[in-house]
Short mmCIF file of C-alpha atoms and ligand atoms in Angstrom, two decimals:
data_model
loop_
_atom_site.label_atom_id
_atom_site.label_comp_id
_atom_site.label_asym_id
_atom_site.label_seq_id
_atom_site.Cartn_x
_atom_site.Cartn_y
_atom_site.Cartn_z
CA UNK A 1 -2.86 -60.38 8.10
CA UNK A 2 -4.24 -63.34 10.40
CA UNK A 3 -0.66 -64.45 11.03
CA UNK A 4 0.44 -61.30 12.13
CA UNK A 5 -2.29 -60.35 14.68
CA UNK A 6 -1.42 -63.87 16.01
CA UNK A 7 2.45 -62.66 16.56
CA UNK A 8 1.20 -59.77 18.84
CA UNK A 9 -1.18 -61.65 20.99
CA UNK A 10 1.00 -65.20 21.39
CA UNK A 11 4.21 -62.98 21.67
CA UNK A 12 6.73 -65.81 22.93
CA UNK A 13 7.20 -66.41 26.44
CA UNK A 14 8.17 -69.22 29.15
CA UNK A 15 4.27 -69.17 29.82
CA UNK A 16 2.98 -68.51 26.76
CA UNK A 17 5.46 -71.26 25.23
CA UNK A 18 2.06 -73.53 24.70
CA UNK A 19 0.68 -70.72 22.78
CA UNK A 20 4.12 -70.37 21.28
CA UNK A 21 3.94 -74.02 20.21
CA UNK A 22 0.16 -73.74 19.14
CA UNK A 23 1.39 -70.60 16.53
CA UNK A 24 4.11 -71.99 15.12
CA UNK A 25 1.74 -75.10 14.17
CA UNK A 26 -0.90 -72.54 12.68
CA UNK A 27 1.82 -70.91 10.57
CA UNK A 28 3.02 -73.65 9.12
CA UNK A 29 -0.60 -75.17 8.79
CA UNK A 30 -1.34 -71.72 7.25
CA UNK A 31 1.76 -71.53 4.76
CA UNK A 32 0.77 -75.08 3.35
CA UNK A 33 -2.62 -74.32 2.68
CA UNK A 34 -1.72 -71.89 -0.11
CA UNK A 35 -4.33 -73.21 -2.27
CA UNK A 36 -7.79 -72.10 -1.86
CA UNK A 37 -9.13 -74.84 0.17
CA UNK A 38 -13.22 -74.96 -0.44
CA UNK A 39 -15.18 -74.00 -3.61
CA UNK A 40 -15.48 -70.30 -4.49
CA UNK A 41 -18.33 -68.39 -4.42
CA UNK A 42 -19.58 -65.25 -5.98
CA UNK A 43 -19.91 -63.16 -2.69
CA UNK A 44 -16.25 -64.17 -1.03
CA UNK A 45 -14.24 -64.47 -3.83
CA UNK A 46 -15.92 -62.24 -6.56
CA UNK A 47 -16.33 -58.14 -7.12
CA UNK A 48 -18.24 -56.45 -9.72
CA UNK A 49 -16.10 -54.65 -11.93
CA UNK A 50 -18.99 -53.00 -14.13
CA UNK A 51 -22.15 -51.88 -13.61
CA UNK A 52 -23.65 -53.31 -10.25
CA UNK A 53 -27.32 -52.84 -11.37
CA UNK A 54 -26.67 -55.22 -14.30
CA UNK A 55 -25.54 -58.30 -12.25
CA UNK A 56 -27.60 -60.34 -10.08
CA UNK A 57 -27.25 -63.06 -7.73
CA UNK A 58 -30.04 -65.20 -7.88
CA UNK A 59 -30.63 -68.91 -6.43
CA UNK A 60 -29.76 -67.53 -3.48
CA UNK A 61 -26.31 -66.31 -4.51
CA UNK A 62 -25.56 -69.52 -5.92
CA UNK A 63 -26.32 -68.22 -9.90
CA UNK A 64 -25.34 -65.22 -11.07
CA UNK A 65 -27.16 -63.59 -13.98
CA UNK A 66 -25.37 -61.17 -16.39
CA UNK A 67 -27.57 -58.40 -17.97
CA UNK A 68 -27.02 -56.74 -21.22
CA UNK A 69 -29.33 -53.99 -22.28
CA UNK A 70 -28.86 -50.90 -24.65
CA UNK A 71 -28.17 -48.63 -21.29
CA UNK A 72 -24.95 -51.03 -20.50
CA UNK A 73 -23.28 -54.59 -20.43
CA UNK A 74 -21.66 -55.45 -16.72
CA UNK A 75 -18.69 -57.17 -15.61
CA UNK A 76 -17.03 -59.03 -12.49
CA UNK A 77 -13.47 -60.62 -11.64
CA UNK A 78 -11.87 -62.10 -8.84
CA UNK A 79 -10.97 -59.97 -5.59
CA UNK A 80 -7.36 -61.33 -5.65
CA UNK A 81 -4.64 -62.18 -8.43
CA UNK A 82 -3.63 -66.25 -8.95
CA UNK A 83 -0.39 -67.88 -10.36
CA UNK A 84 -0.43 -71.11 -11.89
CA UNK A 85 -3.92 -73.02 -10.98
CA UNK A 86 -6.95 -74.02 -12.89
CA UNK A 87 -10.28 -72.20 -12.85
CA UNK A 88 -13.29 -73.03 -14.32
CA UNK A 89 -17.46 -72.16 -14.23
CA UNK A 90 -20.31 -73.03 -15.76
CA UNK A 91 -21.75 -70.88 -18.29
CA UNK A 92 -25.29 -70.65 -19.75
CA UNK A 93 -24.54 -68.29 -22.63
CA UNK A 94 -27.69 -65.94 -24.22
CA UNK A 95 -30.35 -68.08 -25.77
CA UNK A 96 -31.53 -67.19 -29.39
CA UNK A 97 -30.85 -64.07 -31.62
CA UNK A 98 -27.91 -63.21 -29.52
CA UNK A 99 -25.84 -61.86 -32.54
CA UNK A 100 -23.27 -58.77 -31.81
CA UNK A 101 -22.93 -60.08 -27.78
CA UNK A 102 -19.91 -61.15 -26.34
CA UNK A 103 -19.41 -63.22 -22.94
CA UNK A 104 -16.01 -63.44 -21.88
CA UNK A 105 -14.16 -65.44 -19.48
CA UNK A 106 -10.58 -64.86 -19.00
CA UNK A 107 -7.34 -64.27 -16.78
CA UNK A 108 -5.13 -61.39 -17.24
CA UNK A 109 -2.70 -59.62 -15.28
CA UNK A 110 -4.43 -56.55 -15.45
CA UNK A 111 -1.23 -54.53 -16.35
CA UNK A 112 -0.76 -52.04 -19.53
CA UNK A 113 2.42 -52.38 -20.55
CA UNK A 114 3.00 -55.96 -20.16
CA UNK A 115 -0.08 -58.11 -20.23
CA UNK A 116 -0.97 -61.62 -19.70
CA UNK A 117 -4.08 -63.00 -20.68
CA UNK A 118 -5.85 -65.92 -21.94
CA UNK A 119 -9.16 -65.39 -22.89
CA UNK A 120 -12.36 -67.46 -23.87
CA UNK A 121 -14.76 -65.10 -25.67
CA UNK A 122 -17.87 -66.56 -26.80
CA UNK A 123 -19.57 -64.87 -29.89
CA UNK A 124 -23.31 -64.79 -30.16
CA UNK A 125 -24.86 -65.78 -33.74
CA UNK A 126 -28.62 -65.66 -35.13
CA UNK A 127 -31.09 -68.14 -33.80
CA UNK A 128 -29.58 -70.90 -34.87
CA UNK A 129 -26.41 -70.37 -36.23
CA UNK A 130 -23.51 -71.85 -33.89
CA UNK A 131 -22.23 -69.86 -31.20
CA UNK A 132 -18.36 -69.52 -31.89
CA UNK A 133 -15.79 -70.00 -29.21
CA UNK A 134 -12.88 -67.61 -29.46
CA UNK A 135 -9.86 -68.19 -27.41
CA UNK A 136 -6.48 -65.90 -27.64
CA UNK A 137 -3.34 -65.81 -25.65
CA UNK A 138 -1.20 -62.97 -24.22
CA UNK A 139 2.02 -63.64 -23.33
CA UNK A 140 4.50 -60.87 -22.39
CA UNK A 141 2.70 -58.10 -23.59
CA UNK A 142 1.68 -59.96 -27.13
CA UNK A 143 -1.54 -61.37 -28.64
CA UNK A 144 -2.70 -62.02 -32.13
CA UNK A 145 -2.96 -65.69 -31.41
CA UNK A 146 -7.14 -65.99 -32.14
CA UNK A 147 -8.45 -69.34 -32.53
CA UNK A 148 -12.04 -69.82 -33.28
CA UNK A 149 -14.35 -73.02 -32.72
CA UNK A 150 -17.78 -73.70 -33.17
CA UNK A 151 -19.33 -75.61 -30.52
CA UNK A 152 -21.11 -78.75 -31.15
CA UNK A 153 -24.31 -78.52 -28.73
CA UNK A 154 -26.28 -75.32 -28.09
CA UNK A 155 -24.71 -73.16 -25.09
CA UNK A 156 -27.47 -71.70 -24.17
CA UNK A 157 -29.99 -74.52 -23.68
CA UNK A 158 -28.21 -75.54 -20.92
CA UNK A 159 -25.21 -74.96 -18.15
CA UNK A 160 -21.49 -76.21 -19.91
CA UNK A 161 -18.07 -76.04 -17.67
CA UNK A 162 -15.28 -73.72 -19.28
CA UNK A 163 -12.01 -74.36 -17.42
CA UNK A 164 -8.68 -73.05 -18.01
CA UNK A 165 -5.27 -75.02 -16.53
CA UNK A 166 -2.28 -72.83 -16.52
CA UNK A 167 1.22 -74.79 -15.62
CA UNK A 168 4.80 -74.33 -15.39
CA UNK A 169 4.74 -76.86 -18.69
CA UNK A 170 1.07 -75.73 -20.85
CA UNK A 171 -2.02 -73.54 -20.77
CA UNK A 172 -5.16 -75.72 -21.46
CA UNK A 173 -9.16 -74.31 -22.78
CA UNK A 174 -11.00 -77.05 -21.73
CA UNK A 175 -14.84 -77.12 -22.59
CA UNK A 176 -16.81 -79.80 -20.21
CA UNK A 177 -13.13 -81.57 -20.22
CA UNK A 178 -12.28 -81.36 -23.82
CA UNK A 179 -9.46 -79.51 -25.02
CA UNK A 180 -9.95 -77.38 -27.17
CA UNK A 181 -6.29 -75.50 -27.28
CA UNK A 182 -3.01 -75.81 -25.84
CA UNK A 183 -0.60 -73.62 -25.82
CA UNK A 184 3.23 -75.11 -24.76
CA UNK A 185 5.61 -73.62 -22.75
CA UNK A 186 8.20 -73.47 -25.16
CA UNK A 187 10.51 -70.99 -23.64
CA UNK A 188 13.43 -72.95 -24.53
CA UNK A 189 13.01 -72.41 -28.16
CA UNK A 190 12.85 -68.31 -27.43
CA UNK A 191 8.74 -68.79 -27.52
CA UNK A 192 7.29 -66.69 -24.60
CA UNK A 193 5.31 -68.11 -22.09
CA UNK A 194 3.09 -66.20 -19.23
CA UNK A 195 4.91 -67.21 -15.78
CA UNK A 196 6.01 -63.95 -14.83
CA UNK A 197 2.67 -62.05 -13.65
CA UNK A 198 -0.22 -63.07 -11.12
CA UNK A 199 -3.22 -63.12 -13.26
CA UNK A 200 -7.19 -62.18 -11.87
CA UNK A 201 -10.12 -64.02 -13.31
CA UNK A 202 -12.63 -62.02 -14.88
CA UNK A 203 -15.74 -62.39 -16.85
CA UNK A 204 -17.90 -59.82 -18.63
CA UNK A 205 -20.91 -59.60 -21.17
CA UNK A 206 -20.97 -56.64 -23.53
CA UNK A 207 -22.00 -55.34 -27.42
CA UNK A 208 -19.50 -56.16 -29.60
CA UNK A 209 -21.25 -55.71 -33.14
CA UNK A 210 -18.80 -53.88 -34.85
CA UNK A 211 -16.87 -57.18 -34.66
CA UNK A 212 -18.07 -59.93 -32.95
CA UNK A 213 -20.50 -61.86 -35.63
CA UNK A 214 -19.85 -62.96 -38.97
CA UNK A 215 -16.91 -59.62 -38.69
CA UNK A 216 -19.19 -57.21 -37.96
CA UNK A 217 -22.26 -58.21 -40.53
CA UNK A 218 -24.74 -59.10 -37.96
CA UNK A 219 -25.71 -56.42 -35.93
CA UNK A 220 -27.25 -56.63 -32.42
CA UNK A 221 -31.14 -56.64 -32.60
CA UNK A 222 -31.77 -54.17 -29.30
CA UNK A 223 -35.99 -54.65 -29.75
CA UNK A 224 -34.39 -58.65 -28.47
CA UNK A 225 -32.71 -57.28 -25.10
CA UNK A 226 -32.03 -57.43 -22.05
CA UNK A 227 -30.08 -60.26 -22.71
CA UNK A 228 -29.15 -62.80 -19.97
CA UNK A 229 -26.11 -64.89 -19.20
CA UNK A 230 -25.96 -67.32 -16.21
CA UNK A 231 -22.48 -68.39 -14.24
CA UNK A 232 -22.52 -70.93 -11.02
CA UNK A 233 -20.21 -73.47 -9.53
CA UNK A 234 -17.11 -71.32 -9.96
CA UNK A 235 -13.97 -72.72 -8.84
CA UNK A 236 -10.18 -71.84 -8.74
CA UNK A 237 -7.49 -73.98 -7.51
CA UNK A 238 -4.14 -71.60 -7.85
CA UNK A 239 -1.86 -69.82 -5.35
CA UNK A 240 -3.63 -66.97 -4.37
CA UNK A 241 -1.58 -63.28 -4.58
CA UNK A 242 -0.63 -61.85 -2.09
CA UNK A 243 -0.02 -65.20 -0.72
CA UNK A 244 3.00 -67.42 0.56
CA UNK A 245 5.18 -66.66 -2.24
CA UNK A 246 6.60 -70.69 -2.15
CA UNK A 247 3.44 -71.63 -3.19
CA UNK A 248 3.35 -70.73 -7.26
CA UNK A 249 7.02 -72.30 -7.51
CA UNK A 250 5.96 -75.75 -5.38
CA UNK A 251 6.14 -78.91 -7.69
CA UNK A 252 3.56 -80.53 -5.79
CA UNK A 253 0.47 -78.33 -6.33
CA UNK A 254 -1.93 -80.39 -8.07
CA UNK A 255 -2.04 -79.07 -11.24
CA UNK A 256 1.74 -79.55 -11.41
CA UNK A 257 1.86 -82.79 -11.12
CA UNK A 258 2.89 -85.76 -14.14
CA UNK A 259 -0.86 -86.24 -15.32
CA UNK A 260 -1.38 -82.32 -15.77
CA UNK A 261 2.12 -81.72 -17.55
CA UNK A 262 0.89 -83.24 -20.93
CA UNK A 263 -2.53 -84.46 -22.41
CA UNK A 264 -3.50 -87.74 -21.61
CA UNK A 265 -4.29 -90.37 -24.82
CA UNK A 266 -8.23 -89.42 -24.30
CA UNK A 267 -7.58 -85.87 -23.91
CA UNK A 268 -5.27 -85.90 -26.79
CA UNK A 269 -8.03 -87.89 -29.23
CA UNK A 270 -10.39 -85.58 -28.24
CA UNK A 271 -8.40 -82.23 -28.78
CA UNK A 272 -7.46 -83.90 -32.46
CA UNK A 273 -11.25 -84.67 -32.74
CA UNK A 274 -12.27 -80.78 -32.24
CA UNK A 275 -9.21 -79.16 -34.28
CA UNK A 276 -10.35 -81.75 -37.54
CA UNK A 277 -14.17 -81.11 -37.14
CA UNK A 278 -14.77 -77.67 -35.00
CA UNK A 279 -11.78 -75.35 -35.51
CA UNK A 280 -13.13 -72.54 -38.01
CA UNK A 281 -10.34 -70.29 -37.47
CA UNK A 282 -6.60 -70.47 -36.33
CA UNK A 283 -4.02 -67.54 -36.83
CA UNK A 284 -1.45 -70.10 -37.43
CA UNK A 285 -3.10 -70.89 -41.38
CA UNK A 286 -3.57 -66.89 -41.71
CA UNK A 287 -1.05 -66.52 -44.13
CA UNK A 288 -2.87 -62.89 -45.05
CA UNK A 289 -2.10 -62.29 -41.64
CA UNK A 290 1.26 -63.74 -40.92
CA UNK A 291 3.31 -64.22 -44.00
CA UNK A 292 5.72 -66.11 -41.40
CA UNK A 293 3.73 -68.49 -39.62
CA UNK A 294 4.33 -67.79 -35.81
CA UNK A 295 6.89 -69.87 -34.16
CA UNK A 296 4.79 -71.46 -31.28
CA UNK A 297 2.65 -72.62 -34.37
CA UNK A 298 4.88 -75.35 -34.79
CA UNK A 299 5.07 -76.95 -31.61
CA UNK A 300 2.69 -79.52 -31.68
CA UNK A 301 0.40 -81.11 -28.52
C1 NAG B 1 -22.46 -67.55 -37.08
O1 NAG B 1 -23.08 -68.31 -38.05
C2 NAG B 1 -22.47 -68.24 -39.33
C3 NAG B 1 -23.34 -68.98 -40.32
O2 NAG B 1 -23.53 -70.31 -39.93
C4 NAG B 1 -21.06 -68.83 -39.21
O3 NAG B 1 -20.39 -68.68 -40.46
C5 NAG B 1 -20.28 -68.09 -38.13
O4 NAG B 1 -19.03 -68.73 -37.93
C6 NAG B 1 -21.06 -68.09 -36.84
N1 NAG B 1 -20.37 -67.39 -35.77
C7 NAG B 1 -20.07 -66.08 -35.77
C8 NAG B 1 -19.45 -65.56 -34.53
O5 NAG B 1 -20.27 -65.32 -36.70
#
């Protein structure tokens, strides 16, 4: 839009050749800053997607505070679409008996017949029980790829980062910089592999007892709400759609580069560190579930 109002005012002429020269500096200065060049905020880069009384900006807009009641849950996502990137917030789930809640974090393409997504869905538990950490992946229109995890410190006693890389060569979960999945792009053994579709980040807290804790056991205790969930520091790095189209195909965006393309030996010890000790659930052992194991199941780190 910016670049276009330009054209009409610096229209090219022997005396406006300066301005001419000026433009054509801007454009290109424009085109190469594809990436989202500060830190995000709620208020510039955010919109509520569900119920606007529910969410609150507090700190003075630097926290935002998720409310869940028995009148409704809320939700908000990014104003624009990203491709490739990594985003990531800090989270301060619901503290105590926060059984039958669900706080999500996630990308998807926000399409019906074709959807993209990978999600982090965090599960609420009785005081004291571990929270559980449920990540799944959509790619090309297909999920049923649940993981579970129980985290080893208390989510809710303090903030914890959640990021998410997505690449040309893997999709990372990262919890304060440990791994805790990958997911390969292994397109070249017929696996399929979300490149095809912007994706918009979006995050959400809602009642999910018919499902959410210990299958559905645990039901929400209401005389416990409002419940509360805190997000701050939220940034994404990706190339922003509608945007320079160059910029999700450009080998030299950050998260493209060698030391994103794999896990490194630390990341990898730690990633084998959570799956022995933390992983409580992976569709790839349901054999109830999937009497073939699911090809991407054997690809390995
Ligand atoms: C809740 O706690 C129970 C008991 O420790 C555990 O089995 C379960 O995995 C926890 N998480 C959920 C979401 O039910």
């Amino acid at each position: 839009m910016f670049i276009h109002t330009s054209m009409a005012i610096f229209y090219p002429s022997r005396n406006h050749g300066v301005f001419y020269l000026l433009f054509l500096l801007l454009l290109i200065l424009v085109s190469s800053m594809c990436v989202l060049g500060r830190p995000a905020t709620f208020q510039q880069d955010f919109r509520v997607t569900w119920s606007d009384s529910h969410i609150k900006q507090i700190d003075q807009g630097r926290t935002i505070q998720l409310v869940l009641d028995q009148g409704s849950g809320c939700g908000f996502a990014s104003k624009v679409k990203y491709m490739f990137g990594r985003v990531s917030m800090k989270i301060k789930l619901v503290p105590g008996d926060s059984a039958g809640t669900v706080t999500a974090f996630y990308m998807n393409s926000d399409t019906d017949s074709v959807r993209d997504e990978l999600d982090f869905e965090f599960l609420g538990n009785r005081t004291g029980q571990p929270y559980t950490v449920q990540t799944n992946i959509y790619a090309h229109g297909k999920g049923n790829r649940e993981q579970r995890v129980n985290l080893w410190f208390d989510p809710s006693a303090d903030f914890h980062t959640y990021s998410i890389l997505w690449n040309h060569h893997h999709i990372v979960f990262y919890v304060d910089e440990i791994p805790i999945r990958v997911y390969k792009n292994n397109e070249a053994k017929g696996i399929p592999y979300p490149k095809l579709q912007a994706m918009g980040v979006f995050s959400t807290l809602w009642e999910a007892d018919n499902w959410a804790t210990r299958g559905g056991l645990e039901k929400i205790d209401w005389s416990k709400a409002p419940f509360y969930a805190y997000y701050k520091d939220f940034d994404i790095e990706g190339c922003a759609i509608p945007g320079p189209v160059s910029c999700a195909s450009n080998p030299t965006n950050w998260w493209e580069g060698a030391a994103y393309q794999a896990l490194n030996a630390i990341e990898a010890r730690r990633y084998r560190w959570v799956r022995i000790n933390h992983v409580i659930y992976d569709y790839c052992q349901d054999k109830s579930r999937f009497p073939v194991t699911p090809p991407e199941c054997f690809s390995g780190i």
